[in-house]
PDB file of C-alpha atoms and ligand atoms in Angstrom:
ATOM      1  CA  SER S   1      10.479 -38.936 -19.469  1.00 93.00           C
ATOM      2  CA  ILE S   2       9.790 -35.196 -19.344  1.00 96.00           C
ATOM      3  CA  LYS S   3      12.275 -33.161 -21.423  1.00 97.00           C
ATOM      4  CA  VAL S   4      13.267 -30.198 -19.235  1.00 97.00           C
ATOM      5  CA  LYS S   5      14.868 -27.242 -21.010  1.00 98.00           C
ATOM      6  CA  GLN S   6      18.467 -26.773 -19.857  1.00 97.00           C
ATOM      7  CA  VAL S   7      19.353 -23.238 -18.720  1.00 97.00           C
ATOM      8  CA  ASP S   8      22.783 -22.528 -17.265  1.00 98.00           C
ATOM      9  CA  GLU S   9      23.513 -20.382 -14.206  1.00 98.00           C
ATOM     10  CA  VAL S  10      24.948 -17.442 -16.131  1.00 98.00           C
ATOM     11  CA  LYS S  11      21.850 -17.163 -18.292  1.00 98.00           C
ATOM     12  CA  ILE S  12      19.591 -17.346 -15.236  1.00 98.00           C
ATOM     13  CA  SER S  13      21.540 -14.526 -13.606  1.00 98.00           C
ATOM     14  CA  LYS S  14      21.649 -12.377 -16.753  1.00 98.00           C
ATOM     15  CA  TYR S  15      17.906 -12.657 -17.403  1.00 98.00           C
ATOM     16  CA  ILE S  16      17.071 -11.773 -13.814  1.00 98.00           C
ATOM     17  CA  LEU S  17      19.403  -8.769 -13.753  1.00 98.00           C
ATOM     18  CA  LYS S  18      18.359  -7.443 -17.159  1.00 98.00           C
ATOM     19  CA  TYR S  19      14.622  -7.579 -16.485  1.00 98.00           C
ATOM     20  CA  THR S  20      14.866  -6.390 -12.874  1.00 98.00           C
ATOM     21  CA  PHE S  21      16.759  -3.275 -13.902  1.00 98.00           C
ATOM     22  CA  GLN S  22      14.395  -2.716 -16.802  1.00 98.00           C
ATOM     23  CA  ASP S  23      11.556  -2.593 -14.266  1.00 98.00           C
ATOM     24  CA  TRP S  24      13.449  -0.338 -11.840  1.00 98.00           C
ATOM     25  CA  GLU S  25      14.323   2.133 -14.600  1.00 98.00           C
ATOM     26  CA  ASP S  26      10.621   2.419 -15.298  1.00 98.00           C
ATOM     27  CA  ILE S  27       9.535   2.538 -11.635  1.00 97.00           C
ATOM     28  CA  VAL S  28      11.981   5.335 -10.801  1.00 98.00           C
ATOM     29  CA  GLU S  29       9.548   7.779 -12.409  1.00 98.00           C
ATOM     30  CA  SER S  30       6.140   6.621 -11.212  1.00 98.00           C
ATOM     31  CA  ASP S  31       2.772   8.333 -11.165  1.00 98.00           C
ATOM     32  CA  VAL S  32       1.894   6.936  -7.753  1.00 98.00           C
ATOM     33  CA  VAL S  33       4.030   5.295  -5.059  1.00 99.00           C
ATOM     34  CA  ILE S  34       2.083   3.311  -2.476  1.00 99.00           C
ATOM     35  CA  VAL S  35       3.938   2.347   0.671  1.00 99.00           C
ATOM     36  CA  GLY S  36       2.673  -0.919   2.152  1.00 99.00           C
ATOM     37  CA  ALA S  37       0.968  -3.949   0.562  1.00 98.00           C
ATOM     38  CA  GLY S  38      -1.726  -4.263   3.220  1.00 98.00           C
ATOM     39  CA  PRO S  39      -5.452  -4.161   2.436  1.00 98.00           C
ATOM     40  CA  SER S  40      -5.657  -0.391   1.910  1.00 98.00           C
ATOM     41  CA  GLY S  41      -2.477  -0.187  -0.173  1.00 99.00           C
ATOM     42  CA  MET S  42      -3.364  -3.067  -2.470  1.00 98.00           C
ATOM     43  CA  THR S  43      -6.926  -1.817  -2.989  1.00 99.00           C
ATOM     44  CA  ALA S  44      -5.595   1.637  -3.838  1.00 99.00           C
ATOM     45  CA  ALA S  45      -3.090   0.047  -6.239  1.00 99.00           C
ATOM     46  CA  TYR S  46      -5.884  -1.891  -7.945  1.00 98.00           C
ATOM     47  CA  TYR S  47      -8.006   1.195  -8.659  1.00 98.00           C
ATOM     48  CA  LEU S  48      -5.091   3.471  -9.568  1.00 98.00           C
ATOM     49  CA  ALA S  49      -3.571   0.967 -11.982  1.00 98.00           C
ATOM     50  CA  LYS S  50      -6.997   0.253 -13.437  1.00 98.00           C
ATOM     51  CA  ALA S  51      -7.325   3.973 -14.188  1.00 98.00           C
ATOM     52  CA  GLY S  52      -4.063   3.774 -16.146  1.00 98.00           C
ATOM     53  CA  LEU S  53      -1.701   5.387 -13.633  1.00 98.00           C
ATOM     54  CA  LYS S  54       1.809   3.953 -13.330  1.00 98.00           C
ATOM     55  CA  THR S  55       1.557   2.560  -9.823  1.00 98.00           C
ATOM     56  CA  VAL S  56       4.205   0.884  -7.681  1.00 99.00           C
ATOM     57  CA  VAL S  57       3.750  -0.605  -4.213  1.00 99.00           C
ATOM     58  CA  PHE S  58       6.829  -0.946  -1.997  1.00 99.00           C
ATOM     59  CA  GLU S  59       6.420  -3.551   0.718  1.00 98.00           C
ATOM     60  CA  ARG S  60       8.938  -4.043   3.516  1.00 98.00           C
ATOM     61  CA  ARG S  61       8.226  -7.732   3.931  1.00 98.00           C
ATOM     62  CA  LEU S  62       8.432 -10.613   1.454  1.00 98.00           C
ATOM     63  CA  SER S  63       4.687 -11.186   1.610  1.00 97.00           C
ATOM     64  CA  PHE S  64       1.365  -9.535   0.798  1.00 95.00           C
ATOM     65  CA  GLY S  65      -1.457  -8.578   3.069  1.00 97.00           C
ATOM     66  CA  GLY S  66      -0.012  -6.644   6.008  1.00 98.00           C
ATOM     67  CA  GLY S  67      -2.321  -7.274   8.970  1.00 97.00           C
ATOM     68  CA  ILE S  68      -4.685  -9.586   7.071  1.00 97.00           C
ATOM     69  CA  GLY S  69      -2.652 -12.753   7.602  1.00 94.00           C
ATOM     70  CA  GLY S  70      -2.369 -12.321  11.348  1.00 92.00           C
ATOM     71  CA  GLY S  71      -6.127 -11.759  11.530  1.00 89.00           C
ATOM     72  CA  ALA S  72      -7.422 -11.504  15.063  1.00 91.00           C
ATOM     73  CA  MET S  73      -5.206 -13.508  17.370  1.00 95.00           C
ATOM     74  CA  LEU S  74      -4.038 -15.511  14.346  1.00 96.00           C
ATOM     75  CA  PHE S  75      -7.556 -16.757  13.498  1.00 96.00           C
ATOM     76  CA  HIS S  76      -7.972 -17.023   9.741  1.00 96.00           C
ATOM     77  CA  LYS S  77     -11.328 -15.266   9.293  1.00 96.00           C
ATOM     78  CA  ILE S  78     -11.890 -11.575   8.602  1.00 94.00           C
ATOM     79  CA  VAL S  79     -15.085  -9.540   9.019  1.00 97.00           C
ATOM     80  CA  ILE S  80     -16.209  -7.307   6.133  1.00 98.00           C
ATOM     81  CA  GLU S  81     -19.230  -5.006   6.151  1.00 98.00           C
ATOM     82  CA  SER S  82     -21.162  -3.298   3.382  1.00 98.00           C
ATOM     83  CA  PRO S  83     -20.533  -1.538   1.095  1.00 98.00           C
ATOM     84  CA  ALA S  84     -16.987  -3.013   1.028  1.00 98.00           C
ATOM     85  CA  ASP S  85     -18.481  -6.354  -0.086  1.00 98.00           C
ATOM     86  CA  GLU S  86     -18.909  -4.837  -3.556  1.00 98.00           C
ATOM     87  CA  ILE S  87     -15.150  -4.327  -3.883  1.00 98.00           C
ATOM     88  CA  LEU S  88     -14.467  -7.899  -2.779  1.00 98.00           C
ATOM     89  CA  LYS S  89     -17.063  -9.240  -5.218  1.00 98.00           C
ATOM     90  CA  GLU S  90     -15.329  -7.331  -8.019  1.00 98.00           C
ATOM     91  CA  MET S  91     -12.121  -9.196  -7.042  1.00 98.00           C
ATOM     92  CA  LYS S  92     -13.964 -12.545  -6.944  1.00 98.00           C
ATOM     93  CA  ILE S  93     -13.322 -13.006  -3.209  1.00 98.00           C
ATOM     94  CA  LYS S  94     -15.882 -15.354  -1.639  1.00 98.00           C
ATOM     95  CA  LEU S  95     -18.102 -13.767   1.012  1.00 98.00           C
ATOM     96  CA  ASN S  96     -20.039 -15.722   3.616  1.00 98.00           C
ATOM     97  CA  LYS S  97     -23.040 -13.609   4.714  1.00 98.00           C
ATOM     98  CA  VAL S  98     -23.630 -13.869   8.478  1.00 98.00           C
ATOM     99  CA  GLU S  99     -26.245 -11.117   8.772  1.00 98.00           C
ATOM    100  CA  GLU S 100     -27.542  -8.294   6.559  1.00 98.00           C
ATOM    101  CA  GLY S 101     -24.491  -6.324   5.389  1.00 98.00           C
ATOM    102  CA  VAL S 102     -21.973  -8.406   7.392  1.00 98.00           C
ATOM    103  CA  TYR S 103     -19.699 -11.041   5.858  1.00 98.00           C
ATOM    104  CA  ILE S 104     -16.932 -13.451   6.839  1.00 98.00           C
ATOM    105  CA  VAL S 105     -13.985 -13.916   4.502  1.00 97.00           C
ATOM    106  CA  ASP S 106     -10.984 -16.279   4.552  1.00 97.00           C
ATOM    107  CA  SER S 107      -7.850 -14.259   5.180  1.00 97.00           C
ATOM    108  CA  ALA S 108      -5.632 -16.278   2.794  1.00 97.00           C
ATOM    109  CA  GLU S 109      -8.098 -15.828  -0.063  1.00 98.00           C
ATOM    110  CA  PHE S 110      -8.506 -12.147   0.755  1.00 98.00           C
ATOM    111  CA  MET S 111      -4.726 -11.539   0.645  1.00 98.00           C
ATOM    112  CA  ALA S 112      -4.099 -13.601  -2.478  1.00 98.00           C
ATOM    113  CA  LYS S 113      -6.934 -12.163  -4.554  1.00 98.00           C
ATOM    114  CA  LEU S 114      -6.293  -8.562  -3.470  1.00 98.00           C
ATOM    115  CA  ALA S 115      -2.699  -8.939  -4.616  1.00 98.00           C
ATOM    116  CA  ALA S 116      -3.677 -10.714  -7.832  1.00 98.00           C
ATOM    117  CA  SER S 117      -6.273  -8.021  -8.614  1.00 98.00           C
ATOM    118  CA  ALA S 118      -3.761  -5.199  -8.117  1.00 98.00           C
ATOM    119  CA  ILE S 119      -1.128  -6.962 -10.227  1.00 98.00           C
ATOM    120  CA  ASP S 120      -3.582  -7.907 -12.987  1.00 98.00           C
ATOM    121  CA  ALA S 121      -4.746  -4.285 -13.103  1.00 98.00           C
ATOM    122  CA  GLY S 122      -1.131  -3.309 -13.866  1.00 98.00           C
ATOM    123  CA  ALA S 123       0.328  -2.320 -10.486  1.00 98.00           C
ATOM    124  CA  LYS S 124       3.894  -3.376  -9.720  1.00 98.00           C
ATOM    125  CA  ILE S 125       4.447  -4.746  -6.198  1.00 98.00           C
ATOM    126  CA  ILE S 126       8.068  -4.817  -5.054  1.00 98.00           C
ATOM    127  CA  HIS S 127       8.862  -6.835  -1.930  1.00 98.00           C
ATOM    128  CA  GLY S 128      11.690  -6.464   0.549  1.00 98.00           C
ATOM    129  CA  VAL S 129      11.929  -2.689   0.079  1.00 98.00           C
ATOM    130  CA  THR S 130      11.409  -0.182   2.882  1.00 98.00           C
ATOM    131  CA  VAL S 131      10.511   3.467   2.320  1.00 98.00           C
ATOM    132  CA  ASP S 132      12.387   5.479   4.908  1.00 97.00           C
ATOM    133  CA  ASP S 133      12.010   9.069   3.696  1.00 98.00           C
ATOM    134  CA  VAL S 134      10.344  11.314   1.156  1.00 98.00           C
ATOM    135  CA  ILE S 135      11.678  13.752  -1.452  1.00 98.00           C
ATOM    136  CA  PHE S 136      10.254  17.296  -1.361  1.00 98.00           C
ATOM    137  CA  ARG S 137      10.363  20.551  -3.319  1.00 98.00           C
ATOM    138  CA  GLU S 138       9.701  24.167  -2.285  1.00 98.00           C
ATOM    139  CA  ASN S 139       7.687  26.853  -4.102  1.00 96.00           C
ATOM    140  CA  PRO S 140       5.273  25.239  -4.070  1.00 96.00           C
ATOM    141  CA  LEU S 141       6.003  23.021  -1.064  1.00 98.00           C
ATOM    142  CA  LYS S 142       5.243  19.463  -2.139  1.00 98.00           C
ATOM    143  CA  VAL S 143       6.206  15.838  -1.586  1.00 98.00           C
ATOM    144  CA  VAL S 144       7.470  14.534  -4.921  1.00 98.00           C
ATOM    145  CA  GLY S 145       8.635  11.015  -4.172  1.00 99.00           C
ATOM    146  CA  VAL S 146      10.255   8.625  -1.720  1.00 99.00           C
ATOM    147  CA  ALA S 147      13.617   7.229  -0.645  1.00 98.00           C
ATOM    148  CA  VAL S 148      13.869   3.416  -0.792  1.00 98.00           C
ATOM    149  CA  GLU S 149      16.252   0.982   0.813  1.00 98.00           C
ATOM    150  CA  TRP S 150      16.430  -2.826   1.021  1.00 98.00           C
ATOM    151  CA  THR S 151      14.725  -3.994   4.201  1.00 98.00           C
ATOM    152  CA  ALA S 152      17.620  -6.440   4.661  1.00 98.00           C
ATOM    153  CA  THR S 153      20.159  -3.601   4.550  1.00 98.00           C
ATOM    154  CA  GLN S 154      18.216  -1.772   7.232  1.00 96.00           C
ATOM    155  CA  MET S 155      17.905  -4.884   9.372  1.00 98.00           C
ATOM    156  CA  ALA S 156      21.656  -5.411   9.137  1.00 98.00           C
ATOM    157  CA  GLY S 157      22.184  -1.860  10.365  1.00 97.00           C
ATOM    158  CA  LEU S 158      24.446  -1.073   7.405  1.00 98.00           C
ATOM    159  CA  HIS S 159      25.119   2.530   6.480  1.00 97.00           C
ATOM    160  CA  VAL S 160      23.890   2.534   2.863  1.00 97.00           C
ATOM    161  CA  ASP S 161      22.320   5.497   1.075  1.00 98.00           C
ATOM    162  CA  PRO S 162      18.898   4.963  -0.483  1.00 98.00           C
ATOM    163  CA  LEU S 163      17.698   5.307  -4.064  1.00 98.00           C
ATOM    164  CA  PHE S 164      15.015   7.862  -4.887  1.00 98.00           C
ATOM    165  CA  ILE S 165      11.749   7.316  -6.721  1.00 98.00           C
ATOM    166  CA  SER S 166       9.709  10.235  -8.050  1.00 98.00           C
ATOM    167  CA  ALA S 167       5.920  10.257  -7.930  1.00 98.00           C
ATOM    168  CA  LYS S 168       3.066  12.697  -8.484  1.00 98.00           C
ATOM    169  CA  ALA S 169       1.384  11.203  -5.417  1.00 98.00           C
ATOM    170  CA  VAL S 170       2.739   9.194  -2.468  1.00 99.00           C
ATOM    171  CA  VAL S 171       0.301   7.096  -0.417  1.00 99.00           C
ATOM    172  CA  ASP S 172       1.142   6.146   3.160  1.00 99.00           C
ATOM    173  CA  ALA S 173      -0.577   2.767   3.559  1.00 99.00           C
ATOM    174  CA  THR S 174       1.878   1.573   6.206  1.00 98.00           C
ATOM    175  CA  GLY S 175      -0.744   0.830   8.865  1.00 98.00           C
ATOM    176  CA  HIS S 176      -0.826   1.858  12.512  1.00 97.00           C
ATOM    177  CA  ASP S 177       2.512   3.712  12.523  1.00 98.00           C
ATOM    178  CA  ALA S 178       1.887   5.959   9.481  1.00 98.00           C
ATOM    179  CA  GLU S 179       5.627   5.705   8.887  1.00 98.00           C
ATOM    180  CA  VAL S 180       5.933   7.863   5.796  1.00 99.00           C
ATOM    181  CA  ILE S 181       3.779  10.716   7.078  1.00 98.00           C
ATOM    182  CA  SER S 182       5.602  10.552  10.426  1.00 98.00           C
ATOM    183  CA  VAL S 183       8.982  10.977   8.788  1.00 98.00           C
ATOM    184  CA  ALA S 184       7.687  13.832   6.600  1.00 98.00           C
ATOM    185  CA  ALA S 185       6.176  15.544   9.662  1.00 98.00           C
ATOM    186  CA  ARG S 186       9.469  15.297  11.541  1.00 98.00           C
ATOM    187  CA  LYS S 187      11.859  16.209   8.732  1.00 98.00           C
ATOM    188  CA  ILE S 188       9.776  18.820   6.884  1.00 98.00           C
ATOM    189  CA  PRO S 189       8.216  20.983   9.643  1.00 98.00           C
ATOM    190  CA  GLU S 190       7.001  23.468   6.988  1.00 97.00           C
ATOM    191  CA  LEU S 191       4.374  20.877   6.022  1.00 97.00           C
ATOM    192  CA  ASN S 192       2.713  21.560   9.404  1.00 97.00           C
ATOM    193  CA  ILE S 193       1.654  17.959   9.900  1.00 98.00           C
ATOM    194  CA  VAL S 194       0.549  17.269  13.464  1.00 97.00           C
ATOM    195  CA  ILE S 195       0.022  13.588  14.331  1.00 98.00           C
ATOM    196  CA  PRO S 196      -2.304  13.117  17.308  1.00 98.00           C
ATOM    197  CA  GLY S 197      -2.026   9.296  17.220  1.00 98.00           C
ATOM    198  CA  GLU S 198      -4.624   6.568  17.113  1.00 98.00           C
ATOM    199  CA  LYS S 199      -7.269   6.165  19.863  1.00 98.00           C
ATOM    200  CA  SER S 200      -8.414   2.945  21.559  1.00 98.00           C
ATOM    201  CA  ALA S 201     -11.011   0.743  19.866  1.00 98.00           C
ATOM    202  CA  TYR S 202     -14.520   1.951  19.013  1.00 97.00           C
ATOM    203  CA  SER S 203     -15.315  -0.157  15.967  1.00 97.00           C
ATOM    204  CA  GLU S 204     -18.829   1.097  15.165  1.00 96.00           C
ATOM    205  CA  ILE S 205     -17.691   4.646  14.491  1.00 98.00           C
ATOM    206  CA  ALA S 206     -14.053   3.980  13.531  1.00 98.00           C
ATOM    207  CA  GLU S 207     -14.852   2.388  10.185  1.00 98.00           C
ATOM    208  CA  GLU S 208     -16.808   5.293   8.725  1.00 98.00           C
ATOM    209  CA  LEU S 209     -14.492   7.934  10.219  1.00 98.00           C
ATOM    210  CA  THR S 210     -11.463   6.241   8.665  1.00 98.00           C
ATOM    211  CA  VAL S 211     -13.010   6.259   5.201  1.00 98.00           C
ATOM    212  CA  GLU S 212     -14.244   9.857   5.545  1.00 98.00           C
ATOM    213  CA  ASN S 213     -10.836  11.128   6.675  1.00 98.00           C
ATOM    214  CA  THR S 214      -8.903   9.343   3.950  1.00 99.00           C
ATOM    215  CA  GLY S 215      -7.083  11.679   1.601  1.00 98.00           C
ATOM    216  CA  MET S 216      -4.379  14.291   1.248  1.00 98.00           C
ATOM    217  CA  VAL S 217      -2.297  15.111   4.325  1.00 98.00           C
ATOM    218  CA  ALA S 218       0.119  17.470   2.581  1.00 98.00           C
ATOM    219  CA  PRO S 219       0.589  18.339  -1.088  1.00 98.00           C
ATOM    220  CA  GLY S 220       1.628  15.132  -2.838  1.00 98.00           C
ATOM    221  CA  LEU S 221       1.228  13.002   0.315  1.00 98.00           C
ATOM    222  CA  TYR S 222      -1.879  10.931   1.090  1.00 99.00           C
ATOM    223  CA  ALA S 223      -3.034   8.628   3.899  1.00 99.00           C
ATOM    224  CA  ALA S 224      -5.011   5.392   3.519  1.00 99.00           C
ATOM    225  CA  GLY S 225      -6.049   2.642   5.932  1.00 98.00           C
ATOM    226  CA  MET S 226      -4.860   2.689   9.537  1.00 98.00           C
ATOM    227  CA  ALA S 227      -2.397   5.467   8.722  1.00 98.00           C
ATOM    228  CA  VAL S 228      -5.514   7.682   8.568  1.00 98.00           C
ATOM    229  CA  THR S 229      -6.490   6.839  12.154  1.00 98.00           C
ATOM    230  CA  GLU S 230      -2.964   7.621  13.359  1.00 98.00           C
ATOM    231  CA  VAL S 231      -2.738  10.924  11.506  1.00 98.00           C
ATOM    232  CA  ARG S 232      -6.300  12.073  12.313  1.00 98.00           C
ATOM    233  CA  GLY S 233      -6.508  10.808  15.932  1.00 98.00           C
ATOM    234  CA  LEU S 234      -9.324   8.324  15.246  1.00 98.00           C
ATOM    235  CA  PRO S 235     -10.252   5.148  17.133  1.00 98.00           C
ATOM    236  CA  ARG S 236      -9.054   1.726  15.968  1.00 97.00           C
ATOM    237  CA  MET S 237     -11.458  -1.031  14.949  1.00 97.00           C
ATOM    238  CA  GLY S 238      -9.618  -4.372  15.077  1.00 94.00           C
ATOM    239  CA  PRO S 239     -10.187  -7.234  12.649  1.00 94.00           C
ATOM    240  CA  ILE S 240     -13.048  -5.739  10.636  1.00 97.00           C
ATOM    241  CA  PHE S 241     -11.641  -4.722   7.265  1.00 98.00           C
ATOM    242  CA  GLY S 242     -14.380  -2.904   5.342  1.00 98.00           C
ATOM    243  CA  ALA S 243     -12.843   0.497   6.035  1.00 98.00           C
ATOM    244  CA  MET S 244      -9.423  -0.633   4.832  1.00 98.00           C
ATOM    245  CA  VAL S 245     -10.595  -1.494   1.315  1.00 98.00           C
ATOM    246  CA  LEU S 246     -13.024   1.446   1.174  1.00 98.00           C
ATOM    247  CA  SER S 247     -10.195   3.759   2.253  1.00 98.00           C
ATOM    248  CA  GLY S 248      -7.940   2.293  -0.451  1.00 99.00           C
ATOM    249  CA  LYS S 249     -10.619   2.888  -3.070  1.00 99.00           C
ATOM    250  CA  ARG S 250     -11.272   6.396  -1.802  1.00 98.00           C
ATOM    251  CA  VAL S 251      -7.626   7.445  -1.853  1.00 99.00           C
ATOM    252  CA  ALA S 252      -7.391   6.166  -5.426  1.00 98.00           C
ATOM    253  CA  GLU S 253     -10.443   8.204  -6.457  1.00 98.00           C
ATOM    254  CA  ILE S 254      -9.046  11.344  -4.792  1.00 98.00           C
ATOM    255  CA  ILE S 255      -5.645  10.941  -6.477  1.00 98.00           C
ATOM    256  CA  ILE S 256      -7.224  10.276  -9.879  1.00 98.00           C
ATOM    257  CA  LYS S 257      -9.169  13.557  -9.447  1.00 98.00           C
ATOM    258  CA  ASP S 258      -6.180  15.518  -8.083  1.00 98.00           C
ATOM    259  CA  LEU S 259      -3.979  14.413 -10.964  1.00 97.00           C
ATOM    260  CA  ARG S 260      -6.873  15.169 -13.324  1.00 86.00           C
ATOM    261  CA  TYR S 261      -6.334  11.785 -14.791  1.00 69.00           C
TER     262      TYR S 261
HETATM  263  O1  48F E 301      -0.786  -2.792   8.583  1.00 92.41           O
HETATM  264  P1  48F E 301      -1.371  -2.999   7.244  1.00 92.41           P
HETATM  265  O2  48F E 301      -2.238  -4.179   7.027  1.00 92.41           O
HETATM  266  O3  48F E 301      -2.085  -1.620   6.801  1.00 92.41           O
HETATM  267  P2  48F E 301      -3.577  -1.189   6.447  1.00 92.41           P
HETATM  268  O4  48F E 301      -3.817  -1.343   4.993  1.00 92.41           O
HETATM  269  O5  48F E 301      -4.505  -2.252   7.191  1.00 92.41           O
HETATM  270  C1  48F E 301      -4.551  -2.347   8.579  1.00 92.41           C
HETATM  271  C2  48F E 301      -5.096  -3.700   8.981  1.00 92.41           C
HETATM  272  O6  48F E 301      -4.257  -4.730   8.516  1.00 92.41           O
HETATM  273  C3  48F E 301      -5.277  -3.878  10.486  1.00 92.41           C
HETATM  274  C4  48F E 301      -6.417  -3.154  11.057  1.00 92.41           C
HETATM  275  C5  48F E 301      -7.706  -3.113  10.291  1.00 92.41           C
HETATM  276  O7  48F E 301      -8.741  -3.013  11.122  1.00 92.41           O
HETATM  277  O8  48F E 301      -6.320  -2.638  12.110  1.00 92.41           O
HETATM  278  O9  48F E 301      -4.086  -3.559  11.170  1.00 92.41           O
HETATM  279  O10 48F E 301      -3.764   0.125   7.067  1.00 92.41           O
HETATM  280  O11 48F E 301      -0.218  -3.094   6.162  1.00 92.41           O
HETATM  281  C6  48F E 301       0.824  -2.172   6.120  1.00 92.41           C
HETATM  282  C7  48F E 301       1.942  -2.771   5.292  1.00 92.41           C
HETATM  283  O12 48F E 301       2.923  -1.776   5.125  1.00 92.41           O
HETATM  284  C8  48F E 301       4.215  -2.359   5.283  1.00 92.41           C
HETATM  285  C9  48F E 301       4.023  -3.446   6.326  1.00 92.41           C
HETATM  286  O13 48F E 301       5.013  -4.435   6.227  1.00 92.41           O
HETATM  287  C10 48F E 301       2.628  -3.949   5.962  1.00 92.41           C
HETATM  288  O14 48F E 301       2.682  -5.023   5.055  1.00 92.41           O
HETATM  289  N1  48F E 301       5.110  -1.260   5.699  1.00 92.41           N
HETATM  290  C11 48F E 301       5.064  -0.574   6.866  1.00 92.41           C
HETATM  291  N2  48F E 301       5.982   0.404   6.880  1.00 92.41           N
HETATM  292  C12 48F E 301       6.637   0.332   5.680  1.00 92.41           C
HETATM  293  C13 48F E 301       6.074  -0.738   4.930  1.00 92.41           C
HETATM  294  C14 48F E 301       7.698   1.073   5.070  1.00 92.41           C
HETATM  295  N3  48F E 301       8.271   2.097   5.697  1.00 92.41           N
HETATM  296  N4  48F E 301       8.122   0.706   3.838  1.00 92.41           N
HETATM  297  C15 48F E 301       7.542  -0.339   3.194  1.00 92.41           C
HETATM  298  N5  48F E 301       6.524  -1.069   3.712  1.00 92.41           N
END
């Protein structure tokens, strides 16, 4: 019979607590906080961690992938266009070419390998945590971190104060609602962030515009993925995901340059 190592309940609890808090003590002073483990957030995490920056991704849900899993009307295929295929190839995601520069990808593989690539590069992904505010400083005016709370605490409607995490750069990769930038715009009017909101679909132009407009929204605060369309008033594109990974890569490159890393 198989000899299974016996570990009692107290030991299990102690190991989990010790190593969780060890991680949190480290995370509390991060180089980059990414909010959202969707395609743009995880791609950004991959490139930032690969460059050696201490990168943490906070994800509200207990899963990876954001809008990837739901696909289009729950169908499990995703469209990718060039040059995003190069990023997917780097992550060993299988691409099925349907015409020149256009590919079909399995959503489960896309989610799993994006997450694995980010984690293997050194990014920490923490599930079940919602970012509900930022930290800021004046002179110079700058976003310097985020406030985090358990998603479950928020869902229960409990009045619990958050913990704070410092970062040299905060990336809003929360998707269509641009939640982090929205809260900063509302609570720090001095940042002068005006959010026009996303436009209806126009896929052909939306992809390139999203990538081009990716970047800093206010000192210390950056937009990637669909948060860019919301903040810059750009059209949506639906279940074609090239711009999401290209935007994630671009925001990483901009942050690496801004932090002179
Ligand atoms: O929505 P999402 O996939 O963002 P994305 O990277 O990609 C958008 C596409 O999926 C799709 C599309 C492409 O054509 O239109 O919609 O821009 O992933 C956002 C992730 O952020 C999490 C959310 O659960 C999701 O997994 N999230 C959102 N708000 C918060 C958050 C928050 N305040 N704190 C933590 N996580």
